[in-house]
Every structure is written in structure tokens, then in C-alpha cells.
Amino acid sequence: MRASQPAEWDKARVVLLCQPSTETLFAILETNSANFLYPFDLKKAIEEHRNYRRKLEEFGAKVYDVREMLINKCDDPGNLRRLREFALNSVKYAFEGISDEDREQLLSNLRRTIDVLSPEVLADIIILRPIINIRYNPRALDPTTRFLSSYCLDPANNLYFMRDGMLTTKEGVVIGNFTLDVRKIENDIVELALRQMGIEPIYRVREPGHAEGGDFMPAGDFVLQGVGLLSDEDGVKQMLDNGVYGNVEVALVRDPTPGMEEMHLDTYFNFLGSKLALLSEDRMIEGREPSVEIFEPVAEERVSYRRKGKMTLKKYLEEKGFEIFKITVEEQRNFAPNFLLLEEKRIIGVKQAGESFEERLKEYGVKADLLDFSALTGGYGGPHCMSQVILRE
């Protein structure tokens, strides 16, 4: 399978999702450790997510869940071996007063256990990431009661936001590097899932750089690359230096007031089509308006970029021929910008953005399926954050 995304308005062919499950529950139980906005019911979130997937499939997109990707082609010994190795490394044993000999016996038993588990169970282990604390049992009766264990999890609890762990340019997939510790394991999981599908990433951002998919927007002969709270200068420089964007102009969109409420570019901006762009009204006023630093590709054996100029985001878009679809701050806070563009002027968005937003979309000729995401947005994102399009044509 190939991965390429030349422009947000090209037809979405292959979309990656991750249905929330048990791992999400632990974030709901303590939202302030998980970068979640508010508590929500997991059952309702699953129903909303299934409806989202159904709409994508009705449109004609091929949809893969990350769990489906992890277990893909496990009749291939190489894929199964890679899955087992990752699952083994996802289990942590914490020993309390256990001798070296017994530690080796316990770890050997763990390896035997991993070898008998099905791919589906291995995928659960990878996402739930169990930690088992083991000590001797002073009241042991036989070898099967020799130890006492307690169990913890360190789950990938934000994994249903598939946008942020990677970004897809026209050249292929780039694995990012999360800023928040609670999300870092997701980079490893999505890289494994892609490899299970036969997709080799073209680059991976490394420390001290950080980059997240919600800050990237491809637009044909140019791309917008956000630089702010969660995608930083070093991460973006790594991507520029390695030519991941291809032979296109790169516009670095710098947020003058970075904050969690607008953590990524796609929280206040999005494309509605090849000549129509949505922008929050407060991002067009002095002090809040992002600046754009423009880099043009240099024709060399390997793609490189040189600085061309600088202007405001609004002016840059207008010079590219885009009409601005303005939204209110209230609509922004209700996730209006965080829709997924399926093709030219056709979106799946958030119902809670409001009736006025829906009516104005119609006036601009935008076909919109605005769905109930009232539970899922409790995790701090909408349908754009929840999906990663890896193929557009």
C-alpha cells in the first residue's frame, strides 16, 4: 500500500482510525492526567466513532482501525514475529525482592506466554501496556501460588486521535514526536501499525524536535506547517532538512499566542476546498494573527528549501486565491474547524458547531455531514483529529 496526500481537498481514499476502547476509559477516569477536556461515557463515544466510520465508508473511503492494522497479515511469519516482539516489550515486570534466578524464570515464562497469544490479544497488550508488580507469597502452597502480583496499566489512552502521531505528505508518511509524555508511546504504535501494512515511513522526528499531525495541511503546490505549542522549530527543521514535504512551497505558520485551547493549526484553520479556507475571526486581528514564513523548494538532487519571505496567514491565503470563510470564537471552541474534508467542499464535521455554521456552509456550497461528537470531543478534538488520511487522489 502506498501513502500520499497531495492536498486536503483531494478525494480521501484510505483513512486510519482507532475506535476508543478500554484504554480510553482510564483517561476518562482521570481527565487531567490525559489532556482530556471533560469526562464522557465510553459507550456513547464508541457509538459516535462507529457512526463516523460508517459515514466514511458510505463515502467510499477504505477505513482501517489501528487494531486491524496491527494484526494485518499475521500469517506472514515476519509480521507475527514483529507483533510478538513489540507486545513482549509492552509488558513490564516490577520485581520486589525476587532473586536473579527467579526473575529469569518469570521472564522466560512471560516469553512463553507471548508465544501462545493470538494477534488480537497481542494488539490489546500493545495498547494497554500492563505493568505487573511481583513479590514472594509468604503463604505459598505450591509453585502456582509462589508469587503475589498486583497489576497496573500505562495505556495509550489518546490513541483514538490518529491525526497527531504522524503526518502524510505527498511523499509519504512521517512519524512525528509527541511533546506530551502521556502520548509518546503512540508514535511507536502507529509506526508498527504502518509497517504491518507494508508502509515504510519516509522519516521520523527525533528529540529534541517535536511534530504532530494536527499542525500539517497539504495544499497542492504548497503546504502549511504549524509551529507553536506542540510542533516546534527543531521538529520542523528536521522535516525541512530531510525534504519530507517534496517539491512544494512550505509555509511555516507561527502562532503568536500558543495555548492548549488552540493547540494545533487544525483547531482554528482548515481547508473547505481548493479556493475556500476556514479561519477563526480572532486569528485575523493584531496580536493574534499567525505569521507565515515561506520557503521555496530548490532544484537539487535532493529536495531542499530556501527562505522566500514572510507575511500574515490571511494575506498568504488571499495571495494564493483563497476566499476566507470566517467563524466566530464560540464556533471555534465548539470544534467547528476540526472537520475532515473528504473532497472538494464536502466535509464530516461536528454538530455542536451550531445551526448558523451549518447554514453558512450551505451558502458557500459546502456539503456537510455534521454528526454528534459530543462524547468524543471530550478528549479535546474533533473528526479531523480522530483520523489520518494516508491516501488521497
Short mmCIF file of C-alpha atoms in Angstrom, two decimals:
data_model
loop_
_atom_site.label_atom_id
_atom_site.label_comp_id
_atom_site.label_asym_id
_atom_site.label_seq_id
_atom_site.Cartn_x
_atom_site.Cartn_y
_atom_site.Cartn_z
CA MET A 1 0.00 0.00 0.00
CA ARG A 2 1.28 3.47 -0.83
CA ALA A 3 0.78 6.62 1.19
CA SER A 4 0.41 10.06 -0.38
CA GLN A 5 -1.61 13.17 0.42
CA PRO A 6 -1.02 15.98 -2.11
CA ALA A 7 -3.91 18.21 -0.96
CA GLU A 8 -6.60 18.22 1.72
CA TRP A 9 -9.31 18.59 -0.94
CA ASP A 10 -8.24 15.57 -2.99
CA LYS A 11 -10.61 12.63 -2.56
CA ALA A 12 -9.95 10.67 0.64
CA ARG A 13 -9.26 7.05 -0.37
CA VAL A 14 -7.68 5.42 2.70
CA VAL A 15 -8.38 6.63 6.25
CA LEU A 16 -6.88 5.39 9.52
CA LEU A 17 -8.93 5.41 12.73
CA CYS A 18 -8.74 3.92 16.21
CA GLN A 19 -12.01 3.10 17.92
CA PRO A 20 -11.85 4.07 21.61
CA SER A 21 -11.87 1.12 23.96
CA THR A 22 -10.70 0.09 27.43
CA GLU A 23 -7.53 2.19 27.13
CA THR A 24 -9.72 5.30 26.75
CA LEU A 25 -11.63 4.52 29.94
CA PHE A 26 -8.54 5.16 32.08
CA ALA A 27 -8.19 8.65 30.59
CA ILE A 28 -11.87 9.34 31.26
CA LEU A 29 -11.43 8.29 34.89
CA GLU A 30 -8.76 10.98 35.38
CA THR A 31 -9.02 13.53 32.58
CA ASN A 32 -6.43 15.95 33.97
CA SER A 33 -3.63 13.42 33.50
CA ALA A 34 -4.64 12.59 29.94
CA ASN A 35 -5.09 16.02 28.29
CA PHE A 36 -8.85 15.35 28.10
CA LEU A 37 -11.27 18.27 28.22
CA TYR A 38 -14.12 16.69 30.18
CA PRO A 39 -15.43 13.24 31.23
CA PHE A 40 -17.72 11.37 28.84
CA ASP A 41 -19.41 7.99 28.53
CA LEU A 42 -17.24 5.42 26.77
CA LYS A 43 -20.25 3.54 25.37
CA LYS A 44 -21.58 6.70 23.73
CA ALA A 45 -18.12 7.56 22.41
CA ILE A 46 -17.87 4.14 20.76
CA GLU A 47 -21.28 4.63 19.14
CA GLU A 48 -20.24 8.05 17.81
CA HIS A 49 -16.99 6.62 16.47
CA ARG A 50 -18.76 3.75 14.71
CA ASN A 51 -21.12 6.25 13.10
CA TYR A 52 -18.12 8.28 11.91
CA ARG A 53 -16.54 5.19 10.37
CA ARG A 54 -19.84 4.26 8.72
CA LYS A 55 -20.09 7.71 7.10
CA LEU A 56 -16.52 7.45 5.79
CA GLU A 57 -17.23 4.04 4.29
CA GLU A 58 -20.51 5.26 2.76
CA PHE A 59 -18.48 8.00 1.07
CA GLY A 60 -16.29 5.28 -0.43
CA ALA A 61 -13.14 5.54 1.66
CA LYS A 62 -11.33 2.40 2.76
CA VAL A 63 -11.08 2.57 6.54
CA TYR A 64 -8.58 0.72 8.73
CA ASP A 65 -8.65 0.68 12.51
CA VAL A 66 -5.24 0.64 14.17
CA ARG A 67 -6.06 -2.73 15.77
CA GLU A 68 -6.83 -4.14 12.31
CA MET A 69 -3.51 -2.77 11.10
CA LEU A 70 -1.54 -4.29 13.96
CA ILE A 71 -2.84 -7.79 13.22
CA ASN A 72 -2.62 -7.44 9.44
CA LYS A 73 -1.08 -10.41 7.57
CA CYS A 74 -0.08 -12.27 10.72
CA ASP A 75 0.03 -15.43 8.62
CA ASP A 76 3.33 -13.90 7.50
CA PRO A 77 6.00 -15.06 9.99
CA GLY A 78 7.77 -11.68 9.81
CA ASN A 79 4.64 -9.70 10.71
CA LEU A 80 3.75 -12.07 13.54
CA ARG A 81 7.30 -12.00 14.91
CA ARG A 82 7.34 -8.21 14.87
CA LEU A 83 3.97 -8.06 16.66
CA ARG A 84 5.08 -10.55 19.33
CA GLU A 85 8.35 -8.69 19.95
CA PHE A 86 6.52 -5.36 20.39
CA ALA A 87 3.97 -6.97 22.71
CA LEU A 88 6.73 -8.54 24.81
CA ASN A 89 8.37 -5.14 25.24
CA SER A 90 5.00 -3.64 26.15
CA VAL A 91 4.76 -5.76 29.32
CA LYS A 92 6.77 -4.53 32.29
CA TYR A 93 7.62 -6.72 35.29
CA ALA A 94 8.49 -4.88 38.51
CA PHE A 95 10.23 -7.23 40.96
CA GLU A 96 10.13 -6.77 44.72
CA GLY A 97 12.81 -8.85 46.48
CA ILE A 98 12.89 -11.51 43.76
CA SER A 99 16.14 -13.42 43.26
CA ASP A 100 18.01 -13.27 39.94
CA GLU A 101 17.25 -16.93 39.27
CA ASP A 102 13.53 -16.46 39.83
CA ARG A 103 13.50 -13.28 37.75
CA GLU A 104 14.91 -15.20 34.83
CA GLN A 105 12.30 -17.93 35.32
CA LEU A 106 9.47 -15.38 35.40
CA LEU A 107 10.72 -13.58 32.29
CA SER A 108 11.11 -16.91 30.50
CA ASN A 109 7.52 -17.72 31.38
CA LEU A 110 6.43 -14.34 30.01
CA ARG A 111 8.15 -15.09 26.71
CA ARG A 112 6.37 -18.46 26.52
CA THR A 113 3.07 -16.72 27.24
CA ILE A 114 3.56 -14.16 24.46
CA ASP A 115 4.30 -17.02 22.06
CA VAL A 116 0.88 -18.63 22.59
CA LEU A 117 -1.26 -15.48 22.40
CA SER A 118 -3.34 -14.66 19.32
CA PRO A 119 -2.61 -11.49 17.28
CA GLU A 120 -5.79 -9.84 18.61
CA VAL A 121 -4.67 -10.31 22.22
CA LEU A 122 -1.17 -9.12 21.38
CA ALA A 123 -2.67 -5.92 19.95
CA ASP A 124 -4.55 -5.36 23.23
CA ILE A 125 -1.33 -5.79 25.20
CA ILE A 126 0.43 -3.25 22.97
CA ILE A 127 -2.28 -0.65 23.59
CA LEU A 128 -2.94 -1.38 27.29
CA ARG A 129 0.75 -1.77 28.30
CA PRO A 130 0.46 -3.77 31.55
CA ILE A 131 2.81 -3.38 34.50
CA ILE A 132 2.94 -6.38 36.84
CA ASN A 133 4.43 -5.97 40.32
CA ILE A 134 5.69 -9.34 41.61
CA ARG A 135 6.81 -10.39 45.11
CA TYR A 136 7.09 -13.66 47.02
CA ASN A 137 3.99 -15.10 48.66
CA PRO A 138 4.76 -15.93 52.31
CA ARG A 139 1.76 -18.29 52.33
CA ALA A 140 2.51 -20.18 49.14
CA LEU A 141 1.07 -23.68 48.87
CA ASP A 142 2.65 -24.85 45.62
CA PRO A 143 4.51 -23.45 42.56
CA THR A 144 1.28 -21.93 41.18
CA THR A 145 0.88 -19.78 44.32
CA ARG A 146 4.55 -18.97 44.85
CA PHE A 147 4.23 -15.27 43.97
CA LEU A 148 1.86 -12.40 44.69
CA SER A 149 1.20 -9.89 41.90
CA SER A 150 -0.56 -6.57 41.57
CA TYR A 151 -1.46 -5.08 38.23
CA CYS A 152 -1.23 -1.61 36.69
CA LEU A 153 -1.64 -0.23 33.19
CA ASP A 154 0.13 2.55 31.30
CA PRO A 155 -2.29 2.66 28.36
CA ALA A 156 -2.07 4.59 25.09
CA ASN A 157 -5.22 6.38 26.17
CA ASN A 158 -5.24 9.11 23.48
CA LEU A 159 -4.81 6.70 20.59
CA TYR A 160 -8.23 7.43 19.09
CA PHE A 161 -6.76 10.77 17.97
CA MET A 162 -4.97 9.22 14.99
CA ARG A 163 -4.06 12.55 13.41
CA ASP A 164 -1.26 13.57 15.71
CA GLY A 165 1.20 10.68 15.83
CA MET A 166 2.10 11.07 12.15
CA LEU A 167 1.61 13.25 9.11
CA THR A 168 1.11 12.29 5.49
CA THR A 169 2.70 14.44 2.78
CA LYS A 170 2.56 13.79 -0.95
CA GLU A 171 5.90 11.97 -0.50
CA GLY A 172 4.70 9.54 2.20
CA VAL A 173 4.25 9.15 5.93
CA VAL A 174 6.35 10.94 8.55
CA ILE A 175 6.28 9.67 12.14
CA GLY A 176 6.15 12.65 14.48
CA ASN A 177 7.38 13.07 18.03
CA PHE A 178 4.86 13.99 20.71
CA THR A 179 5.56 16.80 23.14
CA LEU A 180 3.34 15.41 25.92
CA ASP A 181 4.71 12.38 27.78
CA VAL A 182 1.24 10.82 28.03
CA ARG A 183 1.18 10.44 24.22
CA LYS A 184 4.77 9.50 23.29
CA ILE A 185 4.12 5.74 23.00
CA GLU A 186 1.61 6.44 20.21
CA ASN A 187 4.44 7.29 17.80
CA ASP A 188 5.84 3.76 18.25
CA ILE A 189 2.43 2.12 17.93
CA VAL A 190 1.47 3.89 14.69
CA GLU A 191 4.90 3.16 13.20
CA LEU A 192 4.43 -0.54 13.97
CA ALA A 193 0.88 -0.48 12.55
CA LEU A 194 2.09 1.09 9.31
CA ARG A 195 4.86 -1.46 8.91
CA GLN A 196 2.36 -4.26 9.45
CA MET A 197 0.51 -2.80 6.44
CA GLY A 198 3.69 -2.70 4.36
CA ILE A 199 4.08 1.10 4.63
CA GLU A 200 7.60 2.29 5.40
CA PRO A 201 7.75 5.81 6.88
CA ILE A 202 9.98 8.23 4.99
CA TYR A 203 11.23 9.91 8.19
CA ARG A 204 10.77 10.02 11.97
CA VAL A 205 11.19 13.20 14.00
CA ARG A 206 13.59 12.76 16.93
CA GLU A 207 14.42 14.60 20.14
CA PRO A 208 14.91 17.44 20.77
CA GLY A 209 12.40 18.12 17.99
CA HIS A 210 8.63 17.66 18.18
CA ALA A 211 6.00 17.49 15.44
CA GLU A 212 2.32 16.48 15.45
CA GLY A 213 -0.06 15.79 12.57
CA GLY A 214 -2.67 18.39 13.52
CA ASP A 215 -0.19 21.10 12.52
CA PHE A 216 0.17 19.94 8.91
CA MET A 217 -2.08 20.82 5.94
CA PRO A 218 -1.13 19.87 2.35
CA ALA A 219 -2.46 22.17 -0.37
CA GLY A 220 -1.24 21.05 -3.77
CA ASP A 221 1.71 23.23 -4.76
CA PHE A 222 2.24 24.36 -1.15
CA VAL A 223 1.79 23.09 2.39
CA LEU A 224 1.01 24.78 5.69
CA GLN A 225 3.13 23.61 8.61
CA GLY A 226 2.18 24.90 12.03
CA VAL A 227 4.87 25.90 14.52
CA GLY A 228 3.62 26.54 18.02
CA LEU A 229 2.77 24.76 21.23
CA LEU A 230 3.22 21.12 20.17
CA SER A 231 5.19 21.25 16.91
CA ASP A 232 8.41 23.17 17.50
CA GLU A 233 11.19 24.81 15.49
CA ASP A 234 13.55 21.84 15.83
CA GLY A 235 10.97 19.30 14.70
CA VAL A 236 10.02 21.36 11.66
CA LYS A 237 13.68 21.98 10.81
CA GLN A 238 14.28 18.23 10.80
CA MET A 239 11.44 17.79 8.30
CA LEU A 240 12.71 20.63 6.10
CA ASP A 241 16.26 19.30 6.19
CA ASN A 242 15.04 15.85 5.13
CA GLY A 243 12.79 17.08 2.33
CA VAL A 244 9.68 15.30 3.60
CA TYR A 245 7.26 17.79 2.01
CA GLY A 246 8.52 17.17 -1.52
CA ASN A 247 8.95 19.70 -4.31
CA VAL A 248 6.41 22.21 -2.97
CA GLU A 249 6.45 25.57 -1.22
CA VAL A 250 6.43 25.26 2.57
CA ALA A 251 4.66 27.92 4.64
CA LEU A 252 5.54 27.81 8.33
CA VAL A 253 2.54 29.12 10.26
CA ARG A 254 3.76 30.58 13.55
CA ASP A 255 1.21 31.00 16.32
CA PRO A 256 1.87 34.24 18.25
CA THR A 257 -0.23 33.12 21.24
CA PRO A 258 0.22 29.34 21.58
CA GLY A 259 -2.08 27.64 24.09
CA MET A 260 -3.82 24.33 24.64
CA GLU A 261 -7.23 25.65 23.57
CA GLU A 262 -5.80 26.06 20.05
CA MET A 263 -3.00 23.52 20.32
CA HIS A 264 -2.72 22.74 16.59
CA LEU A 265 -3.26 24.55 13.31
CA ASP A 266 -6.40 22.48 12.68
CA THR A 267 -8.08 23.91 15.80
CA TYR A 268 -8.52 27.37 14.24
CA PHE A 269 -7.97 26.78 10.50
CA ASN A 270 -8.94 24.26 7.82
CA PHE A 271 -9.45 23.98 4.07
CA LEU A 272 -13.01 23.66 2.75
CA GLY A 273 -11.84 23.35 -0.83
CA SER A 274 -9.19 24.33 -3.34
CA LYS A 275 -10.19 28.01 -3.13
CA LEU A 276 -12.02 28.22 0.21
CA ALA A 277 -10.36 28.25 3.64
CA LEU A 278 -11.89 28.48 7.12
CA LEU A 279 -10.25 30.76 9.67
CA SER A 280 -11.34 31.80 13.15
CA GLU A 281 -12.18 35.52 13.29
CA ASP A 282 -9.86 36.17 16.25
CA ARG A 283 -6.95 34.95 14.10
CA MET A 284 -7.37 37.98 11.84
CA ILE A 285 -6.76 40.66 14.48
CA GLU A 286 -3.49 42.26 15.52
CA GLY A 287 -1.64 40.29 18.18
CA ARG A 288 -3.47 37.04 17.39
CA GLU A 289 -2.85 36.71 13.67
CA PRO A 290 -0.34 33.96 12.77
CA SER A 291 2.63 34.88 10.63
CA VAL A 292 3.78 32.79 7.70
CA GLU A 293 7.44 32.25 6.83
CA ILE A 294 7.71 30.99 3.28
CA PHE A 295 10.29 28.51 1.99
CA GLU A 296 10.56 27.57 -1.67
CA PRO A 297 11.96 24.27 -2.96
CA VAL A 298 15.42 24.30 -4.52
CA ALA A 299 16.01 22.15 -7.59
CA GLU A 300 18.80 19.87 -6.44
CA GLU A 301 19.46 16.14 -6.42
CA ARG A 302 17.79 16.06 -3.02
CA VAL A 303 14.92 18.43 -2.19
CA SER A 304 15.92 21.37 -0.03
CA TYR A 305 14.28 24.69 0.79
CA ARG A 306 15.35 28.33 0.99
CA ARG A 307 13.60 31.21 2.70
CA LYS A 308 11.49 33.34 0.38
CA GLY A 309 9.60 35.81 2.55
CA LYS A 310 7.14 36.47 5.34
CA MET A 311 3.55 37.74 5.72
CA THR A 312 0.36 37.13 7.70
CA LEU A 313 -1.60 33.91 7.24
CA LYS A 314 -4.67 35.72 5.92
CA LYS A 315 -2.64 37.63 3.33
CA TYR A 316 -0.81 34.47 2.28
CA LEU A 317 -4.08 32.63 1.71
CA GLU A 318 -5.57 35.54 -0.23
CA GLU A 319 -2.47 35.75 -2.44
CA LYS A 320 -2.97 32.05 -3.17
CA GLY A 321 -6.51 32.86 -4.34
CA PHE A 322 -8.45 31.60 -1.31
CA GLU A 323 -11.69 33.11 -0.08
CA ILE A 324 -11.87 33.21 3.72
CA PHE A 325 -14.79 31.52 5.48
CA LYS A 326 -14.85 33.29 8.84
CA ILE A 327 -16.07 31.60 12.03
CA THR A 328 -16.72 33.00 15.50
CA VAL A 329 -14.67 32.27 18.59
CA GLU A 330 -17.64 30.36 20.02
CA GLU A 331 -17.82 28.18 16.90
CA GLN A 332 -14.08 27.58 17.18
CA ARG A 333 -14.47 26.46 20.79
CA ASN A 334 -17.21 24.06 19.64
CA PHE A 335 -14.75 22.37 17.22
CA ALA A 336 -16.12 23.93 14.00
CA PRO A 337 -12.66 23.98 12.30
CA ASN A 338 -11.87 20.37 13.16
CA PHE A 339 -13.81 18.71 10.33
CA LEU A 340 -12.45 16.18 7.85
CA LEU A 341 -12.53 17.31 4.22
CA LEU A 342 -13.47 14.28 2.12
CA GLU A 343 -13.16 16.01 -1.24
CA GLU A 344 -13.78 19.46 -2.72
CA LYS A 345 -16.40 21.19 -0.49
CA ARG A 346 -17.58 18.01 1.23
CA ILE A 347 -16.93 17.52 4.95
CA ILE A 348 -17.75 15.47 8.04
CA GLY A 349 -17.92 17.86 10.95
CA VAL A 350 -19.25 18.44 14.45
CA LYS A 351 -22.97 19.04 15.06
CA GLN A 352 -22.30 21.14 18.16
CA ALA A 353 -20.68 23.81 15.97
CA GLY A 354 -24.23 25.15 15.62
CA GLU A 355 -27.01 25.92 13.16
CA SER A 356 -25.50 29.20 11.97
CA PHE A 357 -22.30 27.41 10.99
CA GLU A 358 -24.30 24.79 9.13
CA GLU A 359 -26.36 27.40 7.25
CA ARG A 360 -23.30 29.40 6.18
CA LEU A 361 -21.67 26.22 4.85
CA LYS A 362 -24.69 25.72 2.60
CA GLU A 363 -24.40 29.30 1.33
CA TYR A 364 -20.83 28.55 0.25
CA GLY A 365 -21.88 25.33 -1.49
CA VAL A 366 -20.28 23.04 1.08
CA LYS A 367 -21.95 19.66 1.58
CA ALA A 368 -21.66 18.87 5.29
CA ASP A 369 -22.49 15.82 7.38
CA LEU A 370 -22.44 17.35 10.87
CA LEU A 371 -22.53 14.44 13.32
CA ASP A 372 -22.90 14.08 17.06
CA PHE A 373 -19.40 14.04 18.54
CA SER A 374 -20.42 15.34 21.97
CA ALA A 375 -18.74 12.46 23.81
CA LEU A 376 -15.64 12.06 21.64
CA THR A 377 -14.78 15.78 21.73
CA GLY A 378 -14.33 15.38 25.48
CA GLY A 379 -10.89 14.07 24.58
CA TYR A 380 -10.06 17.54 23.14
CA GLY A 381 -10.55 17.09 19.40
CA GLY A 382 -12.97 16.54 16.53
CA PRO A 383 -13.14 14.34 13.42
CA HIS A 384 -10.01 15.82 11.83
CA CYS A 385 -8.01 14.94 14.96
CA MET A 386 -9.55 11.46 15.04
CA SER A 387 -8.50 10.46 11.51
CA GLN A 388 -5.37 10.19 9.41
CA VAL A 389 -5.84 10.14 5.65
CA ILE A 390 -2.89 8.29 4.17
CA LEU A 391 -4.08 8.26 0.56
CA ARG A 392 -5.82 11.00 -1.41
CA GLU A 393 -6.21 11.04 -5.18
#
